[in-house]
Short mmCIF file of C-alpha atoms and ligand atoms in Angstrom, two decimals:
data_model
loop_
_atom_site.label_atom_id
_atom_site.label_comp_id
_atom_site.label_asym_id
_atom_site.label_seq_id
_atom_site.Cartn_x
_atom_site.Cartn_y
_atom_site.Cartn_z
CA MET A 1 -62.23 46.80 215.46
CA ASN A 2 -59.44 45.44 213.30
CA THR A 3 -57.02 47.96 211.83
CA ARG A 4 -54.64 45.52 210.19
CA ASN A 5 -56.08 45.36 206.73
CA ILE A 6 -58.89 47.82 206.19
CA LEU A 7 -60.00 47.48 202.62
CA PRO A 8 -59.99 50.59 200.45
CA ASN A 9 -62.77 51.81 198.21
CA TYR A 10 -62.13 52.41 194.51
CA ILE A 11 -63.43 55.78 193.36
CA GLY A 12 -62.38 57.68 190.23
CA ASN A 13 -59.75 55.04 189.37
CA GLN A 14 -58.01 55.46 192.73
CA TRP A 15 -57.87 53.15 195.70
CA ARG A 16 -58.94 55.39 198.57
CA HIS A 17 -59.04 54.68 202.27
CA SER A 18 -62.48 55.36 203.66
CA SER A 19 -62.96 58.02 206.30
CA ALA A 20 -65.30 55.58 208.09
CA LEU A 21 -64.88 55.44 211.84
CA GLU A 22 -66.45 52.00 212.01
CA HIS A 23 -65.14 48.80 210.43
CA LEU A 24 -66.27 45.21 210.45
CA ASP A 25 -63.89 42.29 210.52
CA VAL A 26 -64.07 39.82 207.65
CA TYR A 27 -63.67 36.15 208.59
CA ASN A 28 -62.69 32.91 206.95
CA PRO A 29 -65.79 30.89 207.94
CA ALA A 30 -63.84 27.60 207.94
CA THR A 31 -61.37 28.79 210.57
CA ALA A 32 -62.90 31.95 212.11
CA GLU A 33 -59.63 33.77 211.33
CA VAL A 34 -59.86 37.47 210.57
CA ILE A 35 -58.81 38.02 206.96
CA GLY A 36 -59.56 41.70 206.55
CA ALA A 37 -61.71 44.56 207.73
CA VAL A 38 -64.31 46.44 205.78
CA PRO A 39 -65.11 50.12 206.26
CA LEU A 40 -68.70 51.24 206.77
CA SER A 41 -68.36 54.01 204.23
CA PRO A 42 -70.37 57.14 205.00
CA ALA A 43 -72.80 58.87 202.63
CA ALA A 44 -70.08 61.36 201.66
CA GLU A 45 -68.13 58.56 199.96
CA VAL A 46 -71.18 57.37 198.05
CA ASP A 47 -71.54 60.98 196.98
CA GLN A 48 -67.91 61.08 195.77
CA ALA A 49 -68.47 57.90 193.78
CA ALA A 50 -71.73 59.21 192.31
CA GLN A 51 -70.17 62.56 191.34
CA THR A 52 -67.17 60.86 189.75
CA ALA A 53 -69.41 58.39 187.91
CA SER A 54 -71.60 61.26 186.75
CA LYS A 55 -68.60 63.15 185.32
CA ALA A 56 -67.37 59.99 183.60
CA LEU A 57 -70.76 59.52 181.98
CA VAL A 58 -70.34 62.52 179.69
CA GLU A 59 -67.57 60.91 177.62
CA TRP A 60 -68.37 57.28 178.30
CA ARG A 61 -71.85 57.37 176.79
CA ARG A 62 -70.34 59.01 173.68
CA THR A 63 -67.73 56.26 173.34
CA PRO A 64 -68.91 53.92 170.56
CA PRO A 65 -70.29 50.62 171.88
CA THR A 66 -67.75 48.78 169.73
CA GLU A 67 -65.00 50.56 171.71
CA ARG A 68 -66.73 50.12 175.06
CA VAL A 69 -66.82 46.36 174.63
CA GLN A 70 -63.08 46.24 173.94
CA PHE A 71 -62.66 46.77 177.69
CA LEU A 72 -64.85 43.74 178.32
CA PHE A 73 -62.81 41.59 175.96
CA LYS A 74 -59.74 42.56 178.01
CA LEU A 75 -61.58 41.86 181.24
CA LYS A 76 -62.52 38.38 180.01
CA ILE A 77 -58.86 37.62 179.30
CA LEU A 78 -57.76 38.86 182.72
CA LEU A 79 -60.52 36.95 184.50
CA GLU A 80 -59.33 33.77 182.79
CA GLU A 81 -55.71 34.49 183.76
CA HIS A 82 -56.63 35.10 187.41
CA PHE A 83 -59.42 32.54 187.53
CA ASP A 84 -57.97 30.23 190.16
CA ALA A 85 -56.70 33.03 192.39
CA ILE A 86 -60.14 34.66 192.44
CA ALA A 87 -61.83 31.29 193.05
CA ARG A 88 -59.56 30.77 196.07
CA THR A 89 -60.51 34.17 197.44
CA ILE A 90 -64.19 33.30 197.06
CA THR A 91 -63.65 30.08 199.00
CA LEU A 92 -61.53 31.83 201.60
CA GLU A 93 -64.16 34.40 202.52
CA CYS A 94 -67.38 32.58 201.63
CA GLY A 95 -66.53 29.00 202.61
CA LYS A 96 -67.86 27.16 199.55
CA THR A 97 -65.72 24.52 197.86
CA LEU A 98 -63.19 25.49 195.22
CA ASP A 99 -65.28 23.76 192.55
CA GLU A 100 -68.30 25.80 193.60
CA SER A 101 -66.22 28.98 193.50
CA ARG A 102 -64.98 28.10 190.03
CA GLY A 103 -68.58 27.44 188.98
CA GLU A 104 -69.80 30.86 190.05
CA LEU A 105 -66.83 32.58 188.47
CA ARG A 106 -67.47 30.74 185.20
CA ARG A 107 -70.96 32.26 185.14
CA ALA A 108 -69.45 35.69 185.85
CA VAL A 109 -67.15 35.33 182.84
CA GLU A 110 -70.05 34.13 180.73
CA ASN A 111 -71.91 37.36 181.52
CA VAL A 112 -68.89 39.36 180.32
CA GLU A 113 -68.92 37.33 177.11
CA VAL A 114 -72.62 37.98 176.52
CA ALA A 115 -72.22 41.71 177.22
CA CYS A 116 -69.52 41.82 174.53
CA GLY A 117 -72.45 41.52 172.11
CA ILE A 118 -73.90 44.88 173.18
CA PRO A 119 -73.37 46.55 169.80
CA THR A 120 -75.99 44.10 168.54
CA LEU A 121 -78.00 43.64 171.74
CA MET A 122 -78.70 47.33 172.33
CA GLN A 123 -79.91 48.09 168.85
CA GLY A 124 -83.36 49.56 168.48
CA TYR A 125 -85.60 49.32 165.43
CA ASN A 126 -87.05 51.60 162.80
CA LEU A 127 -89.72 51.85 160.17
CA GLU A 128 -89.52 54.03 157.08
CA ASP A 129 -92.55 55.86 155.73
CA ILE A 130 -94.91 55.65 158.66
CA ALA A 131 -96.48 58.46 156.61
CA ALA A 132 -95.25 59.85 153.31
CA GLY A 133 -91.59 60.88 153.84
CA ILE A 134 -91.73 60.33 157.59
CA ASP A 135 -89.60 57.71 159.36
CA GLU A 136 -89.80 56.49 162.94
CA MET A 137 -87.14 54.82 165.04
CA MET A 138 -86.53 53.58 168.55
CA ILE A 139 -83.02 53.98 169.92
CA ARG A 140 -81.66 52.86 173.26
CA GLN A 141 -79.64 55.24 175.40
CA PRO A 142 -77.92 54.63 178.76
CA VAL A 143 -79.81 55.37 181.96
CA GLY A 144 -76.93 57.16 183.72
CA VAL A 145 -75.14 56.30 186.94
CA CYS A 146 -76.23 52.84 188.12
CA ALA A 147 -75.43 50.87 191.28
CA ALA A 148 -75.45 47.22 192.39
CA ILE A 149 -75.81 45.98 195.97
CA ALA A 150 -74.74 42.36 196.41
CA PRO A 151 -75.35 39.52 198.91
CA PHE A 152 -72.72 37.32 200.53
CA ASN A 153 -73.38 34.00 198.87
CA PHE A 154 -71.91 34.63 195.39
CA PRO A 155 -69.11 37.16 195.95
CA GLY A 156 -67.83 36.82 192.38
CA MET A 157 -70.87 36.18 190.21
CA ILE A 158 -73.77 38.38 191.17
CA VAL A 159 -72.23 41.75 190.36
CA PHE A 160 -71.65 40.34 186.86
CA TRP A 161 -75.40 39.94 186.30
CA PHE A 162 -75.35 43.74 186.03
CA LEU A 163 -71.99 45.48 185.69
CA PRO A 164 -70.86 44.25 182.23
CA TYR A 165 -74.21 45.11 180.65
CA ALA A 166 -74.45 48.47 182.40
CA ILE A 167 -71.06 49.75 181.29
CA ALA A 168 -71.29 48.24 177.80
CA CYS A 169 -74.58 50.12 177.36
CA GLY A 170 -72.79 53.39 178.22
CA ASN A 171 -73.70 53.75 181.90
CA THR A 172 -71.25 54.28 184.73
CA PHE A 173 -71.37 52.08 187.79
CA ILE A 174 -71.02 51.77 191.57
CA VAL A 175 -70.70 48.42 193.36
CA LYS A 176 -71.51 47.87 197.04
CA PRO A 177 -70.41 44.31 197.86
CA SER A 178 -71.57 42.34 200.88
CA GLU A 179 -69.62 43.40 203.96
CA LYS A 180 -69.22 39.68 204.77
CA VAL A 181 -67.29 38.90 201.56
CA PRO A 182 -65.64 42.09 200.28
CA LEU A 183 -62.27 40.59 199.27
CA THR A 184 -63.36 39.09 195.96
CA MET A 185 -64.48 42.46 194.61
CA GLN A 186 -61.14 43.95 195.64
CA LYS A 187 -59.48 41.42 193.34
CA ILE A 188 -61.97 41.98 190.54
CA PHE A 189 -61.62 45.76 190.78
CA GLY A 190 -57.87 45.21 190.53
CA LEU A 191 -58.57 43.70 187.10
CA LEU A 192 -61.01 46.48 186.20
CA GLU A 193 -58.20 48.90 187.03
CA GLU A 194 -55.83 46.96 184.77
CA ILE A 195 -58.08 47.11 181.71
CA GLY A 196 -57.74 50.89 181.76
CA LEU A 197 -61.35 52.07 181.84
CA PRO A 198 -61.66 55.87 181.87
CA GLU A 199 -61.70 57.47 185.32
CA GLY A 200 -64.98 56.96 187.18
CA VAL A 201 -66.65 54.40 184.90
CA VAL A 202 -66.61 51.78 187.68
CA ASN A 203 -66.46 52.48 191.41
CA LEU A 204 -66.42 50.38 194.55
CA VAL A 205 -67.83 51.54 197.87
CA ASN A 206 -67.85 49.19 200.86
CA GLY A 207 -70.32 49.32 203.71
CA THR A 208 -73.65 48.17 205.04
CA LYS A 209 -77.11 49.71 205.50
CA GLU A 210 -75.97 53.32 205.80
CA THR A 211 -74.00 53.03 202.56
CA VAL A 212 -76.96 51.38 200.82
CA ASP A 213 -79.34 54.07 202.05
CA ALA A 214 -76.99 56.74 200.69
CA ILE A 215 -77.12 55.00 197.29
CA LEU A 216 -80.90 54.79 197.40
CA ASP A 217 -81.27 58.46 198.31
CA HIS A 218 -78.65 59.87 195.95
CA PRO A 219 -80.32 61.90 193.20
CA THR A 220 -77.53 61.26 190.67
CA ILE A 221 -77.93 57.47 190.81
CA LYS A 222 -80.66 56.48 188.38
CA ALA A 223 -80.90 52.71 188.69
CA VAL A 224 -80.34 50.17 191.44
CA SER A 225 -79.83 46.41 191.13
CA PHE A 226 -80.15 44.61 194.46
CA VAL A 227 -79.78 40.95 195.41
CA GLY A 228 -80.32 39.75 198.98
CA SER A 229 -82.99 38.66 201.42
CA THR A 230 -86.65 39.35 200.72
CA ALA A 231 -87.23 41.80 203.56
CA VAL A 232 -84.31 43.98 202.47
CA ALA A 233 -85.11 43.57 198.75
CA LYS A 234 -88.63 44.81 199.36
CA SER A 235 -87.54 47.83 201.38
CA VAL A 236 -84.73 48.69 198.93
CA TYR A 237 -87.23 48.48 196.06
CA GLY A 238 -89.64 50.78 197.90
CA ARG A 239 -87.03 53.38 198.78
CA ALA A 240 -85.34 53.33 195.35
CA THR A 241 -88.59 53.69 193.41
CA VAL A 242 -90.04 56.37 195.71
CA ASN A 243 -86.85 58.26 194.93
CA GLY A 244 -87.58 57.92 191.23
CA LYS A 245 -85.01 55.26 190.38
CA ARG A 246 -85.34 52.15 188.30
CA ALA A 247 -84.96 49.14 190.53
CA GLN A 248 -84.61 45.39 190.15
CA CYS A 249 -84.47 43.66 193.53
CA GLN A 250 -84.02 39.92 193.88
CA GLY A 251 -85.00 38.38 197.18
CA GLY A 252 -84.96 35.09 199.06
CA ALA A 253 -86.36 31.71 198.19
CA LYS A 254 -87.68 28.38 199.40
CA ASN A 255 -87.36 26.16 196.38
CA PRO A 256 -89.48 23.01 196.03
CA ILE A 257 -88.36 19.86 194.25
CA ILE A 258 -91.17 17.50 193.30
CA VAL A 259 -90.26 13.83 192.87
CA LEU A 260 -92.77 11.65 191.01
CA PRO A 261 -92.79 7.86 191.37
CA ASP A 262 -91.56 7.48 187.77
CA ALA A 263 -88.45 9.64 188.34
CA ASP A 264 -85.06 8.22 187.36
CA MET A 265 -83.63 7.13 190.73
CA GLU A 266 -80.00 7.32 189.69
CA LEU A 267 -80.40 10.85 188.29
CA THR A 268 -82.29 11.94 191.38
CA GLN A 269 -79.59 10.52 193.62
CA ARG A 270 -76.89 12.26 191.63
CA THR A 271 -78.47 15.71 191.49
CA VAL A 272 -80.91 16.41 194.36
CA PRO A 273 -78.28 16.21 197.15
CA GLU A 274 -76.22 18.75 195.22
CA SER A 275 -79.25 21.03 194.98
CA ALA A 276 -80.00 20.77 198.70
CA PHE A 277 -76.50 20.76 200.18
CA GLY A 278 -74.31 22.39 197.51
CA CYS A 279 -72.86 25.72 198.71
CA ALA A 280 -74.00 24.54 202.18
CA GLY A 281 -77.56 25.34 201.12
CA GLN A 282 -76.64 29.01 200.86
CA ARG A 283 -77.83 29.36 197.31
CA CYS A 284 -80.98 31.19 196.25
CA LEU A 285 -81.60 28.23 193.91
CA ALA A 286 -81.05 25.59 196.61
CA GLY A 287 -83.70 22.90 196.66
CA SER A 288 -84.91 23.17 200.23
CA LEU A 289 -88.36 21.57 200.16
CA ALA A 290 -88.69 18.10 198.63
CA ILE A 291 -92.24 17.06 197.80
CA THR A 292 -92.57 13.36 197.08
CA VAL A 293 -95.62 12.03 195.28
CA GLY A 294 -97.06 8.60 196.19
CA GLU A 295 -94.55 5.79 196.31
CA ALA A 296 -91.54 8.03 195.55
CA ARG A 297 -91.59 8.67 199.29
CA ASN A 298 -89.66 5.62 200.42
CA TRP A 299 -86.90 5.39 197.87
CA PHE A 300 -86.36 9.14 197.78
CA THR A 301 -86.15 9.39 201.57
CA ASN A 302 -83.60 6.55 201.67
CA ILE A 303 -81.47 8.20 198.97
CA MET A 304 -81.46 11.50 200.80
CA VAL A 305 -80.68 9.99 204.21
CA ASP A 306 -77.60 8.32 202.69
CA ALA A 307 -76.56 11.45 200.83
CA ALA A 308 -76.97 13.72 203.86
CA ALA A 309 -75.11 11.37 206.20
CA SER A 310 -72.21 10.74 203.82
CA ARG A 311 -71.46 14.24 202.49
CA VAL A 312 -67.87 15.22 203.26
CA VAL A 313 -67.89 18.48 205.20
CA GLY A 314 -64.83 20.64 205.84
CA ASN A 315 -62.65 23.46 204.60
CA GLY A 316 -63.69 24.21 201.02
CA LEU A 317 -60.04 24.63 200.02
CA HIS A 318 -59.45 20.89 200.47
CA PRO A 319 -60.06 18.97 197.25
CA ASN A 320 -62.03 16.06 198.76
CA VAL A 321 -64.44 18.31 200.68
CA GLU A 322 -68.00 18.38 199.28
CA MET A 323 -69.49 21.03 201.52
CA GLY A 324 -67.98 24.00 203.35
CA PRO A 325 -69.13 25.98 206.38
CA VAL A 326 -71.97 28.48 206.59
CA ILE A 327 -71.09 32.13 206.52
CA THR A 328 -71.15 33.34 210.15
CA PRO A 329 -71.63 32.01 213.68
CA GLU A 330 -74.96 33.87 213.75
CA SER A 331 -76.00 32.01 210.63
CA LYS A 332 -75.04 28.66 212.21
CA THR A 333 -77.03 29.51 215.34
CA ARG A 334 -80.00 30.60 213.26
CA ILE A 335 -79.97 27.42 211.13
CA GLU A 336 -79.67 25.19 214.20
CA GLY A 337 -82.51 27.10 215.84
CA LEU A 338 -84.70 26.54 212.78
CA ILE A 339 -83.93 22.80 212.82
CA GLN A 340 -85.15 22.72 216.42
CA LYS A 341 -88.16 24.79 215.45
CA GLY A 342 -88.99 22.19 212.79
CA ALA A 343 -88.83 19.44 215.40
CA ASP A 344 -91.01 21.52 217.75
CA GLU A 345 -93.53 21.90 214.95
CA GLY A 346 -93.75 18.13 214.50
CA ALA A 347 -91.14 17.31 211.84
CA LYS A 348 -88.96 14.22 212.36
CA ILE A 349 -85.22 14.85 212.24
CA LEU A 350 -83.89 12.00 210.07
CA VAL A 351 -80.35 13.35 209.87
CA ASP A 352 -79.25 16.00 212.34
CA GLY A 353 -76.42 18.31 211.30
CA ARG A 354 -76.29 20.33 214.49
CA ASN A 355 -73.31 20.35 216.83
CA THR A 356 -70.97 19.49 214.02
CA GLU A 357 -67.31 19.16 214.83
CA ILE A 358 -64.69 19.06 212.11
CA SER A 359 -61.30 17.83 213.16
CA GLY A 360 -58.74 20.63 212.91
CA TYR A 361 -61.43 23.28 212.47
CA ASP A 362 -62.79 23.73 215.97
CA ASN A 363 -63.79 27.34 215.37
CA GLY A 364 -65.36 26.96 211.91
CA TYR A 365 -69.06 27.60 211.35
CA PHE A 366 -70.06 24.11 210.25
CA VAL A 367 -73.53 22.58 210.05
CA ARG A 368 -73.78 19.13 208.48
CA PRO A 369 -76.56 18.23 206.02
CA THR A 370 -79.86 17.85 207.81
CA LEU A 371 -83.10 16.13 206.81
CA LEU A 372 -86.46 17.06 208.30
CA ASP A 373 -89.26 14.67 207.44
CA ASP A 374 -93.03 14.86 207.27
CA LEU A 375 -93.49 18.58 207.61
CA ASN A 376 -96.86 20.13 208.01
CA PRO A 377 -97.07 22.35 204.88
CA ASP A 378 -98.58 25.12 207.01
CA SER A 379 -95.82 25.05 209.61
CA GLU A 380 -93.41 27.96 209.77
CA ILE A 381 -90.44 25.74 208.93
CA ALA A 382 -92.11 24.75 205.65
CA GLN A 383 -92.26 28.40 204.61
CA THR A 384 -89.17 30.07 206.08
CA GLU A 385 -85.97 30.35 204.06
CA ILE A 386 -83.40 28.50 206.18
CA PHE A 387 -80.41 29.27 203.92
CA GLY A 388 -78.41 26.36 205.22
CA PRO A 389 -77.91 22.66 204.36
CA VAL A 390 -81.37 21.58 205.47
CA LEU A 391 -83.79 19.69 203.25
CA SER A 392 -87.37 19.39 204.41
CA LEU A 393 -89.64 16.62 203.11
CA ILE A 394 -93.35 16.76 202.54
CA HIS A 395 -95.30 13.80 201.14
CA VAL A 396 -98.41 14.12 198.98
CA ASN A 397 -100.53 11.79 196.87
CA THR A 398 -100.79 13.38 193.43
CA ILE A 399 -98.94 15.76 191.13
CA ASP A 400 -101.90 18.15 191.46
CA ASP A 401 -101.41 18.21 195.24
CA ALA A 402 -97.70 18.89 194.68
CA ILE A 403 -98.24 21.74 192.23
CA ALA A 404 -100.91 23.26 194.48
CA LEU A 405 -98.40 23.16 197.33
CA VAL A 406 -95.72 24.83 195.19
CA ASN A 407 -98.15 27.56 194.19
CA SER A 408 -99.26 28.15 197.77
CA ARG A 409 -95.77 29.34 198.77
CA ASN A 410 -94.87 33.03 198.92
CA TYR A 411 -91.57 32.62 197.12
CA GLY A 412 -91.27 31.99 193.38
CA ASN A 413 -87.57 31.68 192.62
CA MET A 414 -87.17 28.09 191.43
CA ALA A 415 -88.99 24.76 191.38
CA CYS A 416 -87.92 21.43 189.89
CA LEU A 417 -89.71 18.27 188.86
CA TYR A 418 -88.23 14.80 188.56
CA THR A 419 -90.18 12.52 186.24
CA SER A 420 -89.89 10.39 183.12
CA SER A 421 -93.24 11.62 181.83
CA GLY A 422 -93.23 14.40 179.24
CA ALA A 423 -96.89 15.11 179.97
CA ALA A 424 -96.21 15.56 183.69
CA ALA A 425 -93.24 17.80 182.91
CA ARG A 426 -95.31 19.92 180.57
CA LYS A 427 -98.13 20.22 183.09
CA PHE A 428 -95.67 21.33 185.78
CA ARG A 429 -93.86 23.79 183.52
CA TYR A 430 -97.20 25.27 182.51
CA GLU A 431 -98.86 25.50 185.92
CA ALA A 432 -96.07 26.29 188.38
CA GLU A 433 -96.10 29.95 189.48
CA ILE A 434 -92.32 30.12 189.58
CA GLY A 435 -89.71 32.08 187.62
CA ASN A 436 -87.02 29.41 187.10
CA ILE A 437 -88.12 25.85 186.36
CA GLY A 438 -85.99 22.71 186.36
CA ILE A 439 -87.02 19.42 184.79
CA ASN A 440 -84.85 16.52 185.92
CA LEU A 441 -82.20 18.83 187.30
CA GLY A 442 -81.91 20.31 190.74
CA VAL A 443 -80.37 23.74 190.23
CA ALA A 444 -82.11 25.51 187.35
CA ALA A 445 -79.57 28.33 187.09
CA PRO A 446 -80.15 30.31 183.90
CA MET A 447 -77.16 30.85 181.66
CA ALA A 448 -76.00 34.42 181.11
CA PHE A 449 -78.02 34.87 177.92
CA PHE A 450 -81.28 34.11 179.77
CA PRO A 451 -82.80 36.31 182.49
CA PHE A 452 -82.31 35.24 186.09
CA SER A 453 -86.02 35.10 186.62
CA GLY A 454 -87.80 35.01 189.95
CA TRP A 455 -91.42 35.67 190.83
CA LYS A 456 -93.55 36.62 193.81
CA ASP A 457 -91.58 37.47 196.98
CA SER A 458 -88.34 36.42 195.27
CA PHE A 459 -88.32 39.50 193.02
CA PHE A 460 -89.42 43.11 193.09
CA GLY A 461 -89.29 44.90 189.75
CA ASP A 462 -89.92 44.10 186.11
CA LEU A 463 -86.64 43.40 184.33
CA HIS A 464 -84.24 40.78 185.68
CA GLY A 465 -80.45 40.50 185.62
CA GLN A 466 -78.43 38.92 182.77
CA GLY A 467 -78.88 38.89 179.02
CA GLN A 468 -81.46 40.92 177.14
CA ASP A 469 -83.37 41.83 180.33
CA ALA A 470 -80.21 43.53 181.64
CA VAL A 471 -79.85 45.45 178.37
CA GLU A 472 -83.45 46.64 178.72
CA PHE A 473 -82.87 47.62 182.35
CA PHE A 474 -79.70 49.57 181.63
CA THR A 475 -81.09 51.49 178.68
CA GLN A 476 -83.97 53.84 178.15
CA LYS A 477 -85.88 53.88 174.93
CA LYS A 478 -86.15 57.02 172.86
CA VAL A 479 -88.59 57.15 169.97
CA VAL A 480 -87.89 59.56 167.14
CA VAL A 481 -90.25 60.57 164.32
CA GLU A 482 -88.38 62.32 161.47
CA ARG A 483 -89.33 64.29 158.37
CA TRP A 484 -86.65 65.75 156.11
P1 NAD B 1 -78.93 40.56 202.97
O1 NAD B 1 -80.29 41.00 202.56
O2 NAD B 1 -78.63 40.46 204.43
O3 NAD B 1 -77.81 41.55 202.38
C1 NAD B 1 -77.76 41.86 201.01
C2 NAD B 1 -77.13 43.24 200.83
O4 NAD B 1 -77.95 44.21 201.45
C3 NAD B 1 -75.75 43.37 201.48
O5 NAD B 1 -74.92 44.10 200.62
C4 NAD B 1 -76.03 44.12 202.78
O6 NAD B 1 -74.95 44.95 203.16
C5 NAD B 1 -77.23 44.96 202.43
N1 NAD B 1 -78.15 45.16 203.55
C6 NAD B 1 -78.38 44.32 204.59
N2 NAD B 1 -79.34 44.82 205.39
C7 NAD B 1 -79.74 45.99 204.84
C8 NAD B 1 -80.71 46.96 205.19
N3 NAD B 1 -81.47 46.83 206.28
N4 NAD B 1 -80.86 48.04 204.39
C9 NAD B 1 -80.11 48.19 203.27
N5 NAD B 1 -79.18 47.29 202.89
C10 NAD B 1 -78.99 46.20 203.66
O7 NAD B 1 -78.66 39.18 202.22
P2 NAD B 1 -77.45 38.18 202.44
O8 NAD B 1 -77.61 37.49 203.74
O9 NAD B 1 -76.17 38.84 202.12
O10 NAD B 1 -77.73 37.14 201.24
C11 NAD B 1 -78.55 36.02 201.37
C12 NAD B 1 -79.93 36.29 200.81
O11 NAD B 1 -79.83 36.67 199.44
C13 NAD B 1 -80.80 35.06 200.82
O12 NAD B 1 -82.09 35.43 201.22
C14 NAD B 1 -80.80 34.59 199.38
O13 NAD B 1 -81.92 33.84 198.98
C15 NAD B 1 -80.74 35.90 198.66
N6 NAD B 1 -80.24 35.74 197.31
C16 NAD B 1 -81.14 35.85 196.30
C17 NAD B 1 -80.73 35.66 195.00
C18 NAD B 1 -81.71 35.75 193.87
O14 NAD B 1 -81.28 35.77 192.73
N7 NAD B 1 -82.99 35.82 194.13
C19 NAD B 1 -79.38 35.39 194.72
C20 NAD B 1 -78.49 35.30 195.79
C21 NAD B 1 -78.93 35.48 197.09
#
C-alpha cells in the first residue's frame, strides 16, 4: 500500500479523504513509477455522495436551464485554459501520446459545447386543441441522481459523454473513474469546483467493484452510464436494471476494417496504422481485424508490415513518439499471451511486438505493433478483444464474404471499409450490423452531437452517450393534457 498521495473523493463540494482501508497504487505505465494511490471507497461513501446529490437536486432541477448552462460555459473556458496540463496528466497515467491526449480532451470539450444547447435540446413539444379547448404537451424533466463509471483508456473524455448533459438537464451526478487512471478526474473536478456549482451537483467517488456495486444497489441513484469491458458492462446492466435504474452500458469491441482492391493505397497507408496502433490499440474503436478482399491482400499486407515495424514506440510525453505503453504489466502479459495463442491457432506472426525493450524505459509496459496473418475466422484470436497494438489479417475473395464475416462477430462497435466505389460503400453501410461505420477512415469516432453508437455485445441499453441520445437518457418525458 502506498500512503504518500492517496487521492481524495469530492463529495458535497468538499475534497474528503476516504475512510477506505485499502488503496491501489497508480502507475505511470511508461516508467512503472508510482504517481498516486486510489482509495477503494466503501459503500458508505457512495451513500454520502448519493444523499448529497439528492439534496442538491431539489434546487438544481428548479434552476432555469439557461442558468445551468452558464456553469458549462465557464467549464469550457477553464478546460481550454488548462488544456495542456490535463493532456499531460492523461499521458502520465494512461501512457498515450500527448497528441492522443489532446485529441480525447478536445472531444470532451466538444461535449460541453453541445450540452450548452440544452435549453433548446431538452424542449418537448405540444399540440393545441387535441379536442375542443384541450391542449396536450410533452415536457422533459430530469431523472434524478445519475452516475457514470468509466474505463481506463480515455481518462478525460468518456465522463464527458454523460456529465455535461446530465447536469445541464437538471440532474445531479456521481463519477467513479477507473482506478488505473484517477488523476485526470482529480484535475477536472478541480475545475468543476472552480466554476462554483451548488453543493452536491457533481461528486467524485474513487474505487473499484465494491464502489460500483454500491452505486448499482443505491436506491437514490436513478440512472447509470457505464463504459468498460463487455463482461462487466453486461453484469452492470443486469444489476442496474434489476434495481430499477436506467442504464446505458458500453462494452468491448473487435473492429473489422475491410480493404477492397480499389481502395486508395496512400489513404489506407496513412490511416489504417493509426486505427490499429493509435493509443497502443487500447481504443474501443481500434481497427483490430483487417479483412482484405482479393488482390488487396498483397499491397495491404506490405503497407502494414512497414507501418508496424517502423512505428516509434516510447514515452508518450516525448514529441517524436508515435505509440506509448499499454496500461499495466498484466495487460502486457495478456497481450503477449494472446499473440502466442494466435500463433498456436495457426496465424503467422509477420511482425512480433513481444519482448519490447525501450532504451531508458526498462520498466515500462511496452508492446510494439504486431501483425498476425492468415487467421482462421473461427479461431479464438479472431474473436477475442486483445486491446493492444495487434492487427490480425484475414483474407477473403469477395465483399459479400467480408460483410458476412463482419456480421458473424459478436461485437458491433465499429467497422470500416476502404474503397473507391460508392456502390460498395453504400452496400457496406446498409448491410453491416455495426453501430459506428467508417468509409475510407479508420477510426469512425462520432462527434459530440452524434450518439456514440454500438451494437450487439458492444452495448447494453437503448440510448447512447453524447448529443440528443444523452438528453433523452438524462430526462424523463411527462405528457400533460390540459383543459382550462
Ligand atoms: P473494465 O471493465 O475492467 O473497467 C471499467 C470500469 O468498471 C472501471 O471503472 C472498473 O473499476 C469497473 N469494474 C471493473 N470490474 C468490475 C466488476 N467486476 N464489477 C463492477 N465494476 C467493475 O474496463 P477497462 O479495462 O477499464 O477498459 C477497457 C474496456 O473498455 C475495453 O473492453 C474497451 O473496449 C472498453 N471500452 C468501450 C468503449 C465503448 O464506447 N464501447 C469505450 C472505451 C472503452
